[in-house]
CSV table of C-alpha atoms in Angstrom, one decimal:
chain,number,residue,atom,x,y,z
A,1,MET,CA,-9.8,19.4,4.1
A,2,SER,CA,-8.0,18.5,7.3
A,3,LYS,CA,-4.5,19.9,8.0
A,4,ARG,CA,-4.0,17.2,10.5
A,5,TRP,CA,-3.7,14.4,8.0
A,6,PRO,CA,-0.3,12.7,8.0
A,7,PRO,CA,2.0,13.2,5.0
A,8,LEU,CA,1.1,9.7,3.8
A,9,ILE,CA,-2.5,10.6,3.3
A,10,TRP,CA,-1.6,13.8,1.4
A,11,ALA,CA,0.8,11.8,-0.8
A,12,LEU,CA,-1.8,9.2,-1.6
A,13,LEU,CA,-4.4,11.9,-2.4
A,14,ILE,CA,-2.1,13.9,-4.6
A,15,GLY,CA,-0.8,10.7,-6.3
A,16,THR,CA,-4.4,9.6,-6.9
A,17,PHE,CA,-5.1,12.9,-8.6
A,18,ALA,CA,-1.9,12.8,-10.6
A,19,VAL,CA,-2.3,9.3,-12.1
A,20,ARG,CA,-5.9,10.0,-12.9
A,21,ALA,CA,-5.2,13.4,-14.4
A,22,ALA,CA,-2.6,11.8,-16.7
A,23,GLY,CA,-4.7,8.6,-17.2
A,24,PHE,CA,-4.8,9.0,-21.0
A,25,VAL,CA,-4.4,5.3,-21.8
A,26,TYR,CA,-7.9,4.1,-21.0
A,27,PRO,CA,-10.1,6.9,-22.6
A,28,TYR,CA,-7.8,7.2,-25.7
A,29,LEU,CA,-7.1,3.6,-26.3
A,30,PRO,CA,-10.1,3.3,-28.7
A,31,TYR,CA,-8.7,6.2,-30.7
A,32,ARG,CA,-5.3,4.6,-30.9
A,33,LEU,CA,-6.8,1.4,-32.2
A,34,ASP,CA,-8.7,3.4,-34.8
A,35,GLU,CA,-5.4,5.1,-35.9
A,36,LEU,CA,-4.0,1.6,-36.6
A,37,HIS,CA,-7.0,0.8,-38.9
A,38,LEU,CA,-8.0,-2.4,-37.1
A,39,ASP,CA,-11.2,-4.1,-37.8
A,40,THR,CA,-14.1,-3.9,-35.3
A,41,SER,CA,-13.6,-7.5,-34.0
A,42,THR,CA,-9.9,-7.0,-33.3
A,43,SER,CA,-10.5,-3.6,-31.6
A,44,SER,CA,-13.2,-5.1,-29.5
A,45,GLY,CA,-11.0,-8.0,-28.5
A,46,VAL,CA,-8.2,-5.7,-27.4
A,47,LEU,CA,-10.6,-3.6,-25.4
A,48,ALA,CA,-12.1,-6.8,-23.8
A,49,LEU,CA,-8.6,-7.9,-22.8
A,50,TRP,CA,-8.1,-4.4,-21.2
A,51,GLY,CA,-11.3,-4.9,-19.2
A,52,ALA,CA,-10.4,-8.4,-18.1
A,53,GLY,CA,-7.0,-7.0,-17.0
A,54,TRP,CA,-8.7,-4.2,-15.0
A,55,PHE,CA,-11.0,-6.6,-13.3
A,56,THR,CA,-8.2,-9.1,-12.4
A,57,GLY,CA,-5.9,-6.3,-11.4
A,58,GLN,CA,-8.2,-5.2,-8.6
A,59,LEU,CA,-8.2,-8.7,-7.1
A,60,LEU,CA,-4.5,-9.3,-7.6
A,61,CYS,CA,-3.4,-5.9,-6.2
A,62,GLY,CA,-5.7,-6.2,-3.2
A,63,TRP,CA,-4.4,-9.7,-2.4
A,64,LEU,CA,-0.8,-8.7,-2.8
A,65,ALA,CA,-1.4,-5.6,-0.6
A,66,ASP,CA,-2.2,-8.1,2.2
A,67,ARG,CA,0.5,-10.6,1.4
A,68,ILE,CA,3.6,-8.5,0.6
A,69,GLY,CA,2.5,-5.1,2.0
A,70,ARG,CA,1.0,-1.8,0.7
A,71,ARG,CA,4.2,-0.1,-0.3
A,72,ALA,CA,5.7,-3.1,-2.3
A,73,THR,CA,2.4,-3.6,-4.1
A,74,LEU,CA,1.9,0.1,-5.0
A,75,VAL,CA,5.4,0.6,-6.1
A,76,GLY,CA,5.4,-2.6,-8.1
A,77,ALA,CA,2.1,-1.8,-9.8
A,78,MET,CA,3.3,1.7,-10.8
A,79,VAL,CA,6.6,0.3,-12.2
A,80,VAL,CA,4.6,-2.2,-14.3
A,81,ALA,CA,2.4,0.6,-15.5
A,82,ALA,CA,5.4,2.8,-16.4
A,83,ALA,CA,6.8,-0.1,-18.5
A,84,SER,CA,3.6,-1.4,-20.1
A,85,PHE,CA,2.0,1.9,-21.2
A,86,PRO,CA,4.8,2.7,-23.7
A,87,LEU,CA,4.6,-0.8,-25.0
A,88,LEU,CA,0.9,-0.3,-25.7
A,89,ALA,CA,1.8,2.9,-27.5
A,90,ALA,CA,4.3,1.1,-29.7
A,91,ALA,CA,2.4,-2.1,-30.3
A,92,ARG,CA,0.9,-2.6,-33.8
A,93,THR,CA,0.0,-6.2,-34.3
A,94,PRO,CA,-3.1,-7.7,-32.7
A,95,ILE,CA,-1.1,-10.1,-30.5
A,96,THR,CA,1.2,-7.5,-29.1
A,97,LEU,CA,-1.7,-5.1,-28.7
A,98,GLY,CA,-3.7,-7.7,-26.8
A,99,VAL,CA,-0.9,-8.6,-24.5
A,100,ALA,CA,0.0,-5.0,-23.8
A,101,ALA,CA,-3.6,-4.1,-23.2
A,102,ALA,CA,-4.1,-6.9,-20.7
A,103,VAL,CA,-1.0,-6.0,-18.7
A,104,ALA,CA,-1.8,-2.3,-18.9
A,105,GLY,CA,-5.4,-2.9,-17.8
A,106,LEU,CA,-4.1,-5.0,-14.9
A,107,VAL,CA,-2.3,-2.0,-13.3
A,108,TYR,CA,-4.3,1.1,-14.6
A,109,ASP,CA,-6.5,1.3,-11.6
A,110,ALA,CA,-4.2,-0.6,-9.3
A,111,PRO,CA,-3.9,2.1,-6.6
A,112,ARG,CA,-7.7,1.9,-5.8
A,113,PRO,CA,-7.6,-1.2,-3.4
A,114,ILE,CA,-4.1,-0.4,-2.1
A,115,VAL,CA,-5.0,3.2,-1.2
A,116,THR,CA,-8.3,2.0,0.4
A,117,ALA,CA,-6.4,-0.4,2.6
A,118,ALA,CA,-3.7,2.1,3.4
A,119,VAL,CA,-6.2,4.8,4.4
A,120,ALA,CA,-8.0,2.3,6.7
A,121,ASP,CA,-4.6,1.4,8.3
A,122,THR,CA,-3.6,5.0,8.8
A,123,ILE,CA,-6.8,6.7,9.9
A,124,PRO,CA,-8.2,5.0,13.0
A,125,ASP,CA,-11.7,6.6,13.1
A,126,GLU,CA,-14.6,6.3,10.6
A,127,PRO,CA,-15.3,10.0,10.3
A,128,GLY,CA,-11.7,10.6,9.3
A,129,ARG,CA,-11.8,7.7,6.8
A,130,ALA,CA,-15.0,9.1,5.4
A,131,ARG,CA,-13.5,12.5,5.0
A,132,VAL,CA,-10.5,11.1,3.2
A,133,THR,CA,-12.7,9.0,1.0
A,134,GLY,CA,-14.8,12.0,0.0
A,135,TRP,CA,-11.8,14.0,-1.0
A,136,ARG,CA,-10.2,11.1,-2.7
A,137,HIS,CA,-13.3,10.8,-4.9
A,138,PHE,CA,-13.1,14.5,-5.5
A,139,ALA,CA,-9.4,14.0,-6.7
A,140,VAL,CA,-10.5,11.2,-9.0
A,141,ASN,CA,-13.2,13.2,-10.7
A,142,LEU,CA,-11.1,16.4,-10.9
A,143,GLY,CA,-8.3,14.2,-12.4
A,144,ALA,CA,-10.8,12.6,-14.9
A,145,ALA,CA,-11.9,16.1,-16.0
A,146,THR,CA,-8.3,17.1,-16.4
A,147,THR,CA,-7.7,14.0,-18.5
A,148,GLY,CA,-10.4,15.0,-20.9
A,149,LEU,CA,-9.4,18.6,-21.2
A,150,VAL,CA,-5.7,18.1,-21.5
A,151,GLY,CA,-5.9,15.0,-23.7
A,152,GLY,CA,-8.4,16.6,-26.0
A,153,ALA,CA,-6.1,19.6,-26.5
A,154,LEU,CA,-2.9,17.6,-26.9
A,155,ALA,CA,-4.0,14.5,-28.8
A,156,GLY,CA,-3.8,16.2,-32.2
A,157,PRO,CA,-0.6,18.2,-31.8
A,158,ILE,CA,1.6,15.6,-30.1
A,159,GLY,CA,-0.2,12.3,-30.9
A,160,ILE,CA,-1.8,9.7,-28.7
A,161,PRO,CA,1.3,7.6,-28.2
A,162,VAL,CA,3.0,10.6,-26.6
A,163,LEU,CA,0.0,10.8,-24.2
A,164,PHE,CA,0.6,7.2,-23.3
A,165,TRP,CA,4.2,8.0,-22.5
A,166,CYS,CA,3.1,10.9,-20.3
A,167,ASN,CA,0.8,8.5,-18.4
A,168,ALA,CA,3.8,6.2,-17.9
A,169,LEU,CA,6.0,9.0,-16.6
A,170,VAL,CA,3.5,10.1,-14.0
A,171,CYS,CA,3.1,6.5,-12.8
A,172,ALA,CA,6.9,6.2,-12.5
A,173,GLY,CA,6.9,9.4,-10.4
A,174,PHE,CA,4.1,8.0,-8.2
A,175,ALA,CA,6.2,4.9,-7.7
A,176,VAL,CA,9.2,7.0,-6.5
A,177,VAL,CA,6.9,9.0,-4.1
A,178,ALA,CA,5.4,5.8,-2.8
A,179,LEU,CA,8.8,4.3,-2.2
A,180,ARG,CA,9.8,7.3,-0.1
A,181,VAL,CA,6.6,8.1,1.7
A,182,VAL,CA,4.6,4.9,2.2
A,183,PRO,CA,6.1,3.0,5.2
A,184,PRO,CA,7.0,-0.7,4.7
A,185,SER,CA,4.3,-2.9,6.1
A,186,ALA,CA,4.7,-6.5,7.3
A,187,PRO,CA,2.6,-9.1,5.5
A,188,ALA,CA,-0.5,-10.2,7.3
A,189,GLN,CA,0.2,-12.8,10.0
A,190,THR,CA,-2.4,-15.2,8.8
A,191,PRO,CA,-2.3,-18.7,7.3
A,192,GLU,CA,-1.8,-18.7,3.6
A,193,HIS,CA,-5.0,-17.9,1.7
A,194,SER,CA,-7.1,-17.8,4.9
A,195,GLY,CA,-7.8,-14.1,4.4
A,196,SER,CA,-8.8,-14.7,0.8
A,197,ARG,CA,-11.1,-17.6,1.8
A,198,GLU,CA,-12.8,-15.4,4.4
A,199,ALA,CA,-13.3,-12.6,1.8
A,200,PHE,CA,-14.7,-14.9,-0.9
A,201,THR,CA,-17.1,-16.6,1.4
A,202,ASP,CA,-18.3,-13.5,3.3
A,203,PRO,CA,-22.0,-12.9,2.5
A,204,LEU,CA,-21.8,-9.3,3.7
A,205,LEU,CA,-19.0,-8.5,1.2
A,206,TRP,CA,-21.0,-10.1,-1.7
A,207,LEU,CA,-24.2,-8.3,-0.9
A,208,LEU,CA,-22.2,-5.1,-0.7
A,209,TRP,CA,-20.6,-6.0,-4.1
A,210,LEU,CA,-23.9,-6.7,-5.9
A,211,ALA,CA,-25.6,-3.6,-4.4
A,212,SER,CA,-22.6,-1.5,-5.4
A,213,LEU,CA,-22.5,-2.9,-8.9
A,214,LEU,CA,-26.2,-2.1,-9.5
A,215,THR,CA,-25.7,1.3,-8.0
A,216,LEU,CA,-22.6,2.1,-10.1
A,217,ILE,CA,-24.1,1.0,-13.5
A,218,PRO,CA,-25.7,4.4,-13.8
A,219,VAL,CA,-22.3,6.0,-13.1
A,220,ALA,CA,-20.7,3.9,-15.9
A,221,ALA,CA,-23.7,4.8,-18.2
A,222,LEU,CA,-22.4,8.4,-18.1
A,223,PHE,CA,-19.4,7.3,-20.2
A,224,SER,CA,-21.0,4.7,-22.4
A,225,VAL,CA,-24.7,4.9,-22.8
A,226,LEU,CA,-25.0,8.7,-22.8
A,227,PRO,CA,-22.9,9.3,-25.9
A,228,MET,CA,-24.9,6.7,-27.8
A,229,MET,CA,-28.2,8.4,-27.0
A,230,MET,CA,-26.8,11.8,-27.8
A,231,ALA,CA,-25.5,10.6,-31.1
A,232,GLN,CA,-29.0,9.2,-31.9
A,233,ASP,CA,-30.4,12.6,-31.2
A,234,GLY,CA,-28.0,14.1,-33.7
A,235,LEU,CA,-25.9,16.0,-31.2
A,236,PRO,CA,-22.2,16.5,-32.0
A,237,PRO,CA,-19.3,15.1,-29.9
A,238,ALA,CA,-18.8,18.6,-28.4
A,239,ALA,CA,-22.2,18.3,-26.8
A,240,TYR,CA,-21.1,15.2,-25.0
A,241,GLY,CA,-18.1,17.1,-23.7
A,242,TRP,CA,-20.4,19.6,-22.1
A,243,THR,CA,-22.1,16.7,-20.1
A,244,GLN,CA,-18.6,15.9,-18.7
A,245,VAL,CA,-18.1,19.5,-17.8
A,246,ALA,CA,-21.4,19.6,-16.0
A,247,SER,CA,-20.6,16.5,-14.1
A,248,ALA,CA,-17.2,17.7,-13.1
A,249,ALA,CA,-18.6,21.1,-12.1
A,250,ALA,CA,-21.2,19.4,-9.9
A,251,VAL,CA,-18.5,17.3,-8.2
A,252,ILE,CA,-16.3,20.3,-7.6
A,253,GLY,CA,-19.3,22.3,-6.2
A,254,LEU,CA,-20.9,19.6,-4.1
A,255,SER,CA,-17.9,17.8,-2.6
A,256,PRO,CA,-17.1,20.6,-0.1
A,257,LEU,CA,-20.7,20.6,1.0
A,258,LEU,CA,-21.3,16.8,1.2
A,259,ASN,CA,-17.9,15.6,2.5
A,260,PRO,CA,-18.2,17.3,6.0
A,261,TRP,CA,-21.8,16.0,6.3
A,262,LEU,CA,-20.8,12.5,5.4
A,263,ALA,CA,-17.9,12.6,7.9
A,264,ARG,CA,-20.4,13.6,10.6
A,265,ARG,CA,-22.7,10.8,9.6
A,266,ALA,CA,-19.8,8.3,9.9
A,267,GLN,CA,-19.6,9.1,13.6
A,268,ARG,CA,-22.7,7.0,14.1
A,269,PRO,CA,-22.1,3.4,15.3
A,270,THR,CA,-24.1,2.0,12.3
A,271,PRO,CA,-22.6,1.6,8.8
A,272,MET,CA,-23.9,3.8,6.0
A,273,VAL,CA,-26.2,1.2,4.5
A,274,GLY,CA,-29.2,3.5,4.3
A,275,LEU,CA,-27.1,6.2,2.5
A,276,LEU,CA,-25.9,3.5,0.0
A,277,GLY,CA,-29.5,2.7,-0.8
A,278,LEU,CA,-30.3,6.4,-1.2
A,279,SER,CA,-27.4,6.8,-3.5
A,280,GLY,CA,-28.8,4.1,-5.8
A,281,ILE,CA,-32.1,5.8,-6.0
A,282,ILE,CA,-30.5,9.2,-6.8
A,283,LEU,CA,-28.2,7.7,-9.4
A,284,GLY,CA,-30.9,5.6,-11.0
A,285,ALA,CA,-33.3,8.6,-11.2
A,286,GLY,CA,-30.6,11.1,-12.2
A,287,MET,CA,-29.0,9.2,-15.0
A,288,GLY,CA,-32.4,7.7,-15.9
A,289,SER,CA,-33.7,11.2,-16.6
A,290,ALA,CA,-31.2,11.3,-19.5
A,291,GLY,CA,-33.6,8.9,-21.3
A,292,LEU,CA,-36.2,11.8,-21.3
A,293,ALA,CA,-33.7,14.4,-22.6
A,294,SER,CA,-33.1,15.4,-26.2
A,295,SER,CA,-30.9,18.5,-25.9
A,296,THR,CA,-27.4,19.3,-24.6
A,297,VAL,CA,-28.9,21.1,-21.7
A,298,GLY,CA,-31.1,18.2,-20.8
A,299,TYR,CA,-28.3,15.6,-20.9
A,300,SER,CA,-26.0,17.9,-19.0
A,301,ALA,CA,-28.6,18.4,-16.3
A,302,ALA,CA,-29.1,14.6,-16.0
A,303,ALA,CA,-25.3,14.2,-15.6
A,304,ALA,CA,-25.2,16.8,-12.8
A,305,LEU,CA,-28.3,15.4,-11.0
A,306,ALA,CA,-26.6,12.1,-10.6
A,307,VAL,CA,-23.5,13.5,-8.9
A,308,PRO,CA,-24.8,13.7,-5.3
A,309,GLY,CA,-25.6,10.0,-5.6
A,310,GLU,CA,-22.2,9.2,-6.9
A,311,ILE,CA,-20.4,11.0,-4.1
A,312,VAL,CA,-22.5,9.4,-1.4
A,313,ALA,CA,-22.2,5.9,-3.0
A,314,PHE,CA,-18.4,5.8,-2.9
A,315,VAL,CA,-18.2,7.1,0.7
A,316,ALA,CA,-21.0,4.9,2.0
A,317,ALA,CA,-19.7,1.8,0.3
A,318,THR,CA,-16.2,2.4,1.6
A,319,ASN,CA,-17.6,3.0,5.1
A,320,ILE,CA,-19.3,-0.4,5.0
A,321,LEU,CA,-16.2,-2.0,3.6
A,322,ASN,CA,-14.0,-0.6,6.4
A,323,ARG,CA,-16.4,-2.0,9.0
A,324,ILE,CA,-16.7,-5.5,7.7
A,325,ALA,CA,-13.1,-6.1,6.6
A,326,PRO,CA,-10.7,-7.7,9.1
A,327,ALA,CA,-7.5,-5.7,9.5
A,328,SER,CA,-5.4,-8.5,8.1
A,329,SER,CA,-7.6,-8.8,4.9
A,330,ARG,CA,-8.3,-5.1,4.1
A,331,GLY,CA,-6.5,-5.4,0.8
A,332,ILE,CA,-8.4,-8.4,-0.6
A,333,TYR,CA,-11.7,-7.0,0.6
A,334,ALA,CA,-10.9,-3.7,-1.1
A,335,GLY,CA,-9.8,-5.5,-4.2
A,336,ILE,CA,-13.0,-7.6,-4.5
A,337,TRP,CA,-15.1,-4.5,-4.0
A,338,GLY,CA,-12.9,-2.6,-6.5
A,339,THR,CA,-14.0,-4.9,-9.3
A,340,THR,CA,-17.5,-3.4,-9.1
A,341,LEU,CA,-16.5,-0.4,-11.2
A,342,ALA,CA,-14.8,-2.6,-13.8
A,343,ALA,CA,-17.9,-4.8,-13.9
A,344,ALA,CA,-20.2,-1.7,-14.2
A,345,VAL,CA,-18.1,-0.5,-17.1
A,346,LEU,CA,-18.8,-3.8,-18.8
A,347,CYS,CA,-22.5,-4.1,-17.9
A,348,ALA,CA,-23.6,-0.5,-18.6
A,349,PRO,CA,-23.1,-0.5,-22.4
A,350,ALA,CA,-24.5,-4.0,-22.7
A,351,LEU,CA,-27.7,-2.9,-20.8
A,352,GLY,CA,-27.9,0.4,-22.6
A,353,GLY,CA,-27.4,-1.2,-26.0
A,354,TRP,CA,-30.1,-3.8,-25.3
A,355,ALA,CA,-32.5,-1.1,-24.1
A,356,LEU,CA,-31.9,1.1,-27.1
A,357,ALA,CA,-32.5,-1.9,-29.4
A,358,HIS,CA,-35.8,-2.8,-27.6
A,359,GLY,CA,-37.5,0.4,-27.1
A,360,GLY,CA,-35.3,3.4,-27.4
A,361,HIS,CA,-34.5,6.1,-24.9
A,362,HIS,CA,-37.5,5.6,-22.6
A,363,VAL,CA,-36.5,2.0,-22.1
A,364,VAL,CA,-33.0,3.2,-21.2
A,365,ALA,CA,-34.5,5.5,-18.6
A,366,LEU,CA,-36.5,2.6,-17.1
A,367,ALA,CA,-33.5,0.2,-17.1
A,368,THR,CA,-31.2,2.7,-15.5
A,369,LEU,CA,-33.8,3.6,-12.9
A,370,LEU,CA,-34.4,-0.1,-12.1
A,371,SER,CA,-30.7,-0.8,-11.8
A,372,GLY,CA,-30.4,1.9,-9.1
A,373,LEU,CA,-33.6,0.7,-7.3
A,374,LEU,CA,-32.4,-2.9,-7.3
A,375,GLY,CA,-29.1,-1.8,-5.8
A,376,ALA,CA,-31.1,0.1,-3.1
A,377,SER,CA,-33.3,-2.9,-2.4
A,378,LEU,CA,-30.2,-5.1,-1.7
A,379,CYS,CA,-29.3,-2.8,1.1
A,380,LEU,CA,-32.2,-4.2,3.1
A,381,PRO,CA,-30.8,-7.7,3.5
A,382,LEU,CA,-27.3,-6.2,3.9
A,383,ALA,CA,-28.6,-4.1,6.8
A,384,ALA,CA,-30.3,-7.1,8.3
A,385,LEU,CA,-27.0,-9.1,8.2
A,386,LEU,CA,-25.0,-6.2,9.6
A,387,HIS,CA,-27.2,-5.9,12.6
A,388,ARG,CA,-26.9,-9.5,13.6
A,389,PRO,CA,-25.3,-9.6,17.1
A,390,SER,CA,-22.9,-12.4,16.0
A,391,ARG,CA,-21.4,-10.1,13.4
A,392,THR,CA,-20.5,-7.2,15.7
A,393,PRO,CA,-17.2,-8.6,17.1
A,394,GLY,CA,-15.7,-9.1,13.7
A,395,MET,CA,-16.4,-5.6,12.5
A,396,SER,CA,-13.9,-2.7,12.7
A,397,ALA,CA,-15.1,-0.2,15.3
């Protein structure tokens, strides 16, 4: 990691790790709903409202980051998180649970587009941005592994509502840090909604969005489809935990090797479209191989094989995003792209459930592979549009 990063970058990276490491609300919300003895339809409705909030929150926070500034949006989102997570812990009726879940989902992943825009504002060169993005992805994965380990150890002794309170306290702490470290930024000096219109009508952004969605569906399958297949093979929940350990270990081991290489690749004048396509192939083949596994070792190996594609995908997509987003609209561009992960989390279990119902594990393998290959194929028209001479002046150098 670079010692020359300004304090703002360190604060954002450490804050990203902290809120993800304490991010108990999302993975433990289904367990909380089960504790309340809700029927399946009510629980599904609450989780759907959470997902809708997550999707909407990316757009809203990205737009606000451009309109009112990075610091105001980040601090506001973390304050809302600190207030809504305890409400979700205390809620018991379907209506209060639904409202609390929608609001909590709105701000759970709020830092993603804000931090993306702030890094692009602060780091002027693409190699530096790629390096920060790589370590930011490392922080997210290390935080997610910490969430599972700590949450699994503490959920029984202290209870899930207390975990939600811990999540809220960490978000409150990040709000205080952001208020002190993130400099105030002036709103974009553009006519009202013009940046949003440009983003929503930019074919480059939507090609990147669709390619990223198809590429990230195998990533989301690690958390949704994989446990379904392992349960069908008669493996216990502890076996699924080992796949998470294997994935986290691969991220920790490979990030120090891949991040410097990706930073050197970012020195080239062309965006990382080819690497985004390659990541789709790796992810599709890696997670697709889980459809051929039947043991804990086999599933863990599939999870680890997908990790290089995951690391490359996030760095490459962010590199392309930085190059196509106008400086005044970085927030909304990052917000639109940020919805890809929320959409992948919704699409992966639907695709996996359909594949399991219509052919079993082998069809899951084929569907996952095809998702990655389709994502890679969309990089061809994306590269063609990016290389049009008329597009070059609008791109960030």
